[in-house]
Amino acid sequence: AQSVAQPEDQVNVAEGNPLTVKCTYSVSGNPYLFWYVQYPNRGLQFLLKYITGDNLVKGSYGFEAEFNKSQTSFHLKKPSALVSDSALYFCAVRDRNFNKFYFGSGTKLNVKP
Amino acid sequence: DTEVTQTPKHLVMGMTNKKSLKCEQHMGHRAMYWYKQKAKKPPELMFVYSYEKLSINESVPSRFSPECPNSSLLNLHLHALQPEDSALYLCASSLYDPDSPLHFGNGTRLTVT
């Protein structure tokens, strides 16, 4: 079965500092991995995905993610955090054979001025 | 702005009421989803429609009844709900392709009194 885990409920970072939001995955076969962001009272917005190819994936709003097969991780990163990045972040994996997405438990990112 | 439109944005209903949630997308996506989300939790899959046919029902109680009238529209009919059904109901769509992300609407905030 496919699954993803987000080990941190909350991440606090100062504005201008680099940020990392962690995600590990457990899949059979090659993973199809995604990151989403959710602002209060809004739906989830797609940030980036890893399907194949380069291990460093670039996405929206300056975010990037590093795929590491040996560590089964797909951490979300940004070189310089903004206060406006404060939101709830979800990692997800898509089942290749069914139209199912499995979401992590979510990580609340707090960026302080 | 999201390309998946959900109406209404807010809904308050009594336990004996019948109401419907609506979702519309014009991106040509042939997979459409209903998710339920409680505060600060990941979305929980309820139903998936593939090419206008119900392909996944995650053992959802029969008081929730989905309908897909055509490839652009998705409805969720509600009847005899319980207070614990109060949540954010999210509609999403995607291409029928394993590397395609979900596109979410902004949801309907449902309160059952």
Short mmCIF file of C-alpha atoms in Angstrom, two decimals:
data_model
loop_
_atom_site.label_atom_id
_atom_site.label_comp_id
_atom_site.label_asym_id
_atom_site.label_seq_id
_atom_site.Cartn_x
_atom_site.Cartn_y
_atom_site.Cartn_z
CA ALA A 1 0.00 0.00 0.00
CA GLN A 2 1.08 3.55 -0.68
CA SER A 3 1.58 6.00 2.17
CA VAL A 4 3.39 9.17 3.13
CA ALA A 5 4.37 10.44 6.56
CA GLN A 6 5.05 13.95 7.76
CA PRO A 7 6.90 13.63 11.07
CA GLU A 8 6.50 17.26 12.17
CA ASP A 9 3.12 18.73 13.12
CA GLN A 10 4.61 22.21 13.08
CA VAL A 11 7.72 23.95 11.78
CA ASN A 12 8.76 27.40 12.95
CA VAL A 13 11.22 29.49 11.00
CA ALA A 14 12.24 33.14 10.89
CA GLU A 15 11.60 35.18 7.78
CA GLY A 16 14.58 35.11 5.44
CA ASN A 17 15.86 31.79 6.76
CA PRO A 18 15.73 28.56 4.76
CA LEU A 19 12.86 26.22 5.48
CA THR A 20 12.41 22.47 5.21
CA VAL A 21 9.18 20.51 5.60
CA LYS A 22 9.80 16.78 5.81
CA CYS A 23 8.03 13.92 4.07
CA THR A 24 8.86 10.22 3.83
CA TYR A 25 7.07 7.75 1.63
CA SER A 26 6.35 4.07 1.40
CA VAL A 27 5.29 2.84 -2.04
CA SER A 28 5.48 -0.21 -4.20
CA GLY A 29 7.06 0.62 -7.51
CA ASN A 30 8.11 4.08 -8.61
CA PRO A 31 6.51 6.88 -6.59
CA TYR A 32 4.39 9.73 -7.91
CA LEU A 33 4.89 12.37 -5.21
CA PHE A 34 3.23 15.74 -4.74
CA TRP A 35 3.28 18.73 -2.40
CA TYR A 36 0.25 20.89 -1.71
CA VAL A 37 -0.28 24.04 0.36
CA GLN A 38 -3.49 25.07 2.08
CA TYR A 39 -4.29 28.55 3.35
CA PRO A 40 -7.12 29.05 5.87
CA ASN A 41 -10.60 28.40 4.48
CA ARG A 42 -9.21 27.53 1.05
CA GLY A 43 -8.71 24.38 -0.95
CA LEU A 44 -5.35 22.73 -1.45
CA GLN A 45 -3.06 24.28 -4.04
CA PHE A 46 -0.60 22.17 -6.02
CA LEU A 47 3.05 23.22 -5.50
CA LEU A 48 5.17 20.63 -7.28
CA LYS A 49 5.53 16.97 -8.16
CA TYR A 50 8.16 14.30 -8.66
CA ILE A 51 7.55 11.69 -11.31
CA THR A 52 10.98 10.81 -12.65
CA GLY A 53 14.23 12.49 -13.65
CA ASP A 54 16.13 15.09 -11.64
CA ASN A 55 15.99 14.59 -7.90
CA LEU A 56 15.58 18.34 -7.31
CA VAL A 57 12.17 19.50 -8.43
CA LYS A 58 11.26 23.18 -8.70
CA GLY A 59 7.72 24.38 -8.16
CA SER A 60 5.54 27.39 -7.52
CA TYR A 61 6.36 30.39 -5.28
CA GLY A 62 10.07 29.56 -5.07
CA PHE A 63 9.54 26.14 -3.49
CA GLU A 64 11.56 23.10 -4.43
CA ALA A 65 11.71 19.52 -3.23
CA GLU A 66 14.45 16.97 -3.07
CA PHE A 67 13.66 13.35 -3.90
CA ASN A 68 15.95 10.86 -2.14
CA LYS A 69 15.33 7.26 -3.11
CA SER A 70 17.70 5.69 -0.59
CA GLN A 71 16.10 7.58 2.29
CA THR A 72 12.59 7.35 0.78
CA SER A 73 12.14 11.06 1.40
CA PHE A 74 10.69 13.99 -0.49
CA HIS A 75 11.38 17.08 1.61
CA LEU A 76 10.00 20.47 0.64
CA LYS A 77 12.45 23.37 0.76
CA LYS A 78 12.72 27.07 0.19
CA PRO A 79 15.96 29.07 0.42
CA SER A 80 14.39 32.14 2.04
CA ALA A 81 11.05 31.96 3.88
CA LEU A 82 8.39 34.64 3.69
CA VAL A 83 5.73 35.42 6.30
CA SER A 84 3.19 34.75 3.56
CA ASP A 85 4.45 31.14 3.34
CA SER A 86 2.76 30.45 6.67
CA ALA A 87 0.18 27.76 5.89
CA LEU A 88 -0.58 24.05 6.14
CA TYR A 89 1.52 21.82 3.87
CA PHE A 90 0.59 18.32 2.72
CA CYS A 91 2.72 15.71 1.05
CA ALA A 92 0.86 13.17 -1.11
CA VAL A 93 1.49 10.08 -3.20
CA ARG A 94 -0.71 8.92 -6.06
CA ASP A 95 -1.55 5.29 -6.54
CA ARG A 96 -0.52 4.34 -10.07
CA ASN A 97 -3.31 1.86 -10.59
CA PHE A 98 -6.20 3.70 -9.01
CA ASN A 99 -7.33 7.29 -8.86
CA LYS A 100 -6.35 7.60 -5.21
CA PHE A 101 -4.10 10.13 -3.56
CA TYR A 102 -2.74 9.34 -0.11
CA PHE A 103 -2.06 12.44 1.98
CA GLY A 104 0.30 12.93 4.87
CA SER A 105 -1.01 14.31 8.15
CA GLY A 106 0.08 17.83 7.30
CA THR A 107 2.67 20.24 8.69
CA LYS A 108 1.82 23.72 9.84
CA LEU A 109 4.52 26.16 8.79
CA ASN A 110 4.88 29.33 10.85
CA VAL A 111 7.18 32.01 9.46
CA LYS A 112 7.83 34.80 11.94
CA PRO A 113 8.93 38.30 10.97
CA ASP B 1 -8.28 31.80 -8.34
CA THR B 2 -9.10 28.13 -8.55
CA GLU B 3 -10.34 26.53 -11.78
CA VAL B 4 -12.67 24.26 -9.81
CA THR B 5 -15.73 26.13 -8.62
CA GLN B 6 -17.76 25.00 -5.63
CA THR B 7 -21.09 26.33 -4.45
CA PRO B 8 -22.22 27.31 -1.95
CA LYS B 9 -19.20 28.53 0.03
CA HIS B 10 -21.03 28.09 3.31
CA LEU B 11 -24.02 25.96 4.22
CA VAL B 12 -25.89 25.55 7.49
CA MET B 13 -28.47 22.78 7.60
CA GLY B 14 -30.58 20.98 10.13
CA MET B 15 -30.45 17.24 10.56
CA THR B 16 -33.74 16.77 8.69
CA ASN B 17 -32.87 18.96 5.71
CA LYS B 18 -31.93 17.93 2.19
CA LYS B 19 -29.30 20.01 0.44
CA SER B 20 -26.81 19.66 -2.39
CA LEU B 21 -23.23 20.74 -2.93
CA LYS B 22 -22.14 21.57 -6.44
CA CYS B 23 -18.81 21.46 -8.22
CA GLU B 24 -17.86 22.51 -11.73
CA GLN B 25 -14.67 22.35 -13.78
CA HIS B 26 -13.97 23.11 -17.44
CA MET B 27 -10.43 21.77 -17.72
CA GLY B 28 -11.48 18.59 -19.49
CA HIS B 29 -10.59 16.49 -16.47
CA ARG B 30 -12.28 13.08 -16.49
CA ALA B 31 -11.61 12.18 -12.85
CA MET B 32 -13.55 14.06 -10.18
CA TYR B 33 -13.40 13.64 -6.43
CA TRP B 34 -15.20 14.50 -3.22
CA TYR B 35 -13.12 14.90 -0.07
CA LYS B 36 -14.12 15.70 3.51
CA GLN B 37 -11.70 17.69 5.64
CA LYS B 38 -11.82 18.36 9.36
CA ALA B 39 -9.85 21.25 10.83
CA LYS B 40 -6.07 20.85 10.60
CA LYS B 41 -6.42 17.32 9.22
CA PRO B 42 -5.67 15.91 5.77
CA PRO B 43 -8.51 15.52 3.28
CA GLU B 44 -10.33 12.19 3.50
CA LEU B 45 -11.42 10.65 0.22
CA MET B 46 -15.15 10.02 -0.10
CA PHE B 47 -15.90 9.34 -3.78
CA VAL B 48 -14.15 9.21 -7.13
CA TYR B 49 -15.82 9.48 -10.53
CA SER B 50 -13.90 8.32 -13.59
CA TYR B 51 -15.43 9.20 -16.94
CA GLU B 52 -18.71 10.03 -15.20
CA LYS B 53 -18.93 6.64 -13.51
CA LEU B 54 -18.54 6.09 -9.79
CA SER B 55 -15.26 4.19 -9.43
CA ILE B 56 -14.47 4.56 -5.72
CA ASN B 57 -16.77 4.82 -2.72
CA GLU B 58 -14.79 4.85 0.51
CA SER B 59 -17.59 3.25 2.53
CA VAL B 60 -19.35 6.57 2.90
CA PRO B 61 -22.72 6.53 4.73
CA SER B 62 -25.73 6.59 2.44
CA ARG B 63 -26.80 9.99 3.77
CA PHE B 64 -24.18 11.27 1.30
CA SER B 65 -25.16 10.61 -2.32
CA PRO B 66 -22.87 11.66 -5.19
CA GLU B 67 -23.94 12.40 -8.72
CA CYS B 68 -22.00 13.21 -11.89
CA PRO B 69 -24.47 14.56 -14.47
CA ASN B 70 -21.76 15.22 -17.08
CA SER B 71 -18.00 15.51 -17.41
CA SER B 72 -17.94 19.05 -15.97
CA LEU B 73 -20.29 18.75 -13.03
CA LEU B 74 -20.23 16.89 -9.75
CA ASN B 75 -22.89 17.05 -7.05
CA LEU B 76 -23.07 15.78 -3.51
CA HIS B 77 -26.58 15.33 -2.17
CA LEU B 78 -26.99 15.51 1.58
CA HIS B 79 -29.85 14.12 3.64
CA ALA B 80 -30.36 13.46 7.35
CA LEU B 81 -26.84 14.50 8.28
CA GLN B 82 -25.39 14.39 11.76
CA PRO B 83 -23.54 17.19 13.58
CA GLU B 84 -20.30 15.21 13.20
CA ASP B 85 -20.65 15.60 9.44
CA SER B 86 -19.81 19.28 9.84
CA ALA B 87 -16.59 19.83 7.88
CA LEU B 88 -15.06 21.44 4.79
CA TYR B 89 -16.14 19.49 1.70
CA LEU B 90 -13.66 19.73 -1.11
CA CYS B 91 -14.16 18.89 -4.74
CA ALA B 92 -11.16 18.10 -6.93
CA SER B 93 -10.47 17.02 -10.47
CA SER B 94 -7.54 15.63 -12.42
CA LEU B 95 -6.56 14.18 -15.75
CA TYR B 96 -6.86 10.41 -15.87
CA ASP B 97 -3.10 10.14 -15.72
CA PRO B 98 -0.92 9.00 -12.78
CA ASP B 99 1.43 12.00 -12.94
CA SER B 100 -1.33 14.59 -12.97
CA PRO B 101 -2.01 16.55 -9.79
CA LEU B 102 -5.36 17.15 -8.18
CA HIS B 103 -6.92 20.56 -8.72
CA PHE B 104 -9.05 21.54 -5.74
CA GLY B 105 -11.92 23.93 -5.33
CA ASN B 106 -12.08 26.19 -2.28
CA GLY B 107 -14.64 23.97 -0.65
CA THR B 108 -18.03 24.26 1.02
CA ARG B 109 -17.97 24.85 4.76
CA LEU B 110 -20.85 22.74 6.06
CA THR B 111 -22.36 23.12 9.50
CA VAL B 112 -25.02 20.65 10.63
CA THR B 113 -27.14 21.86 13.54
#
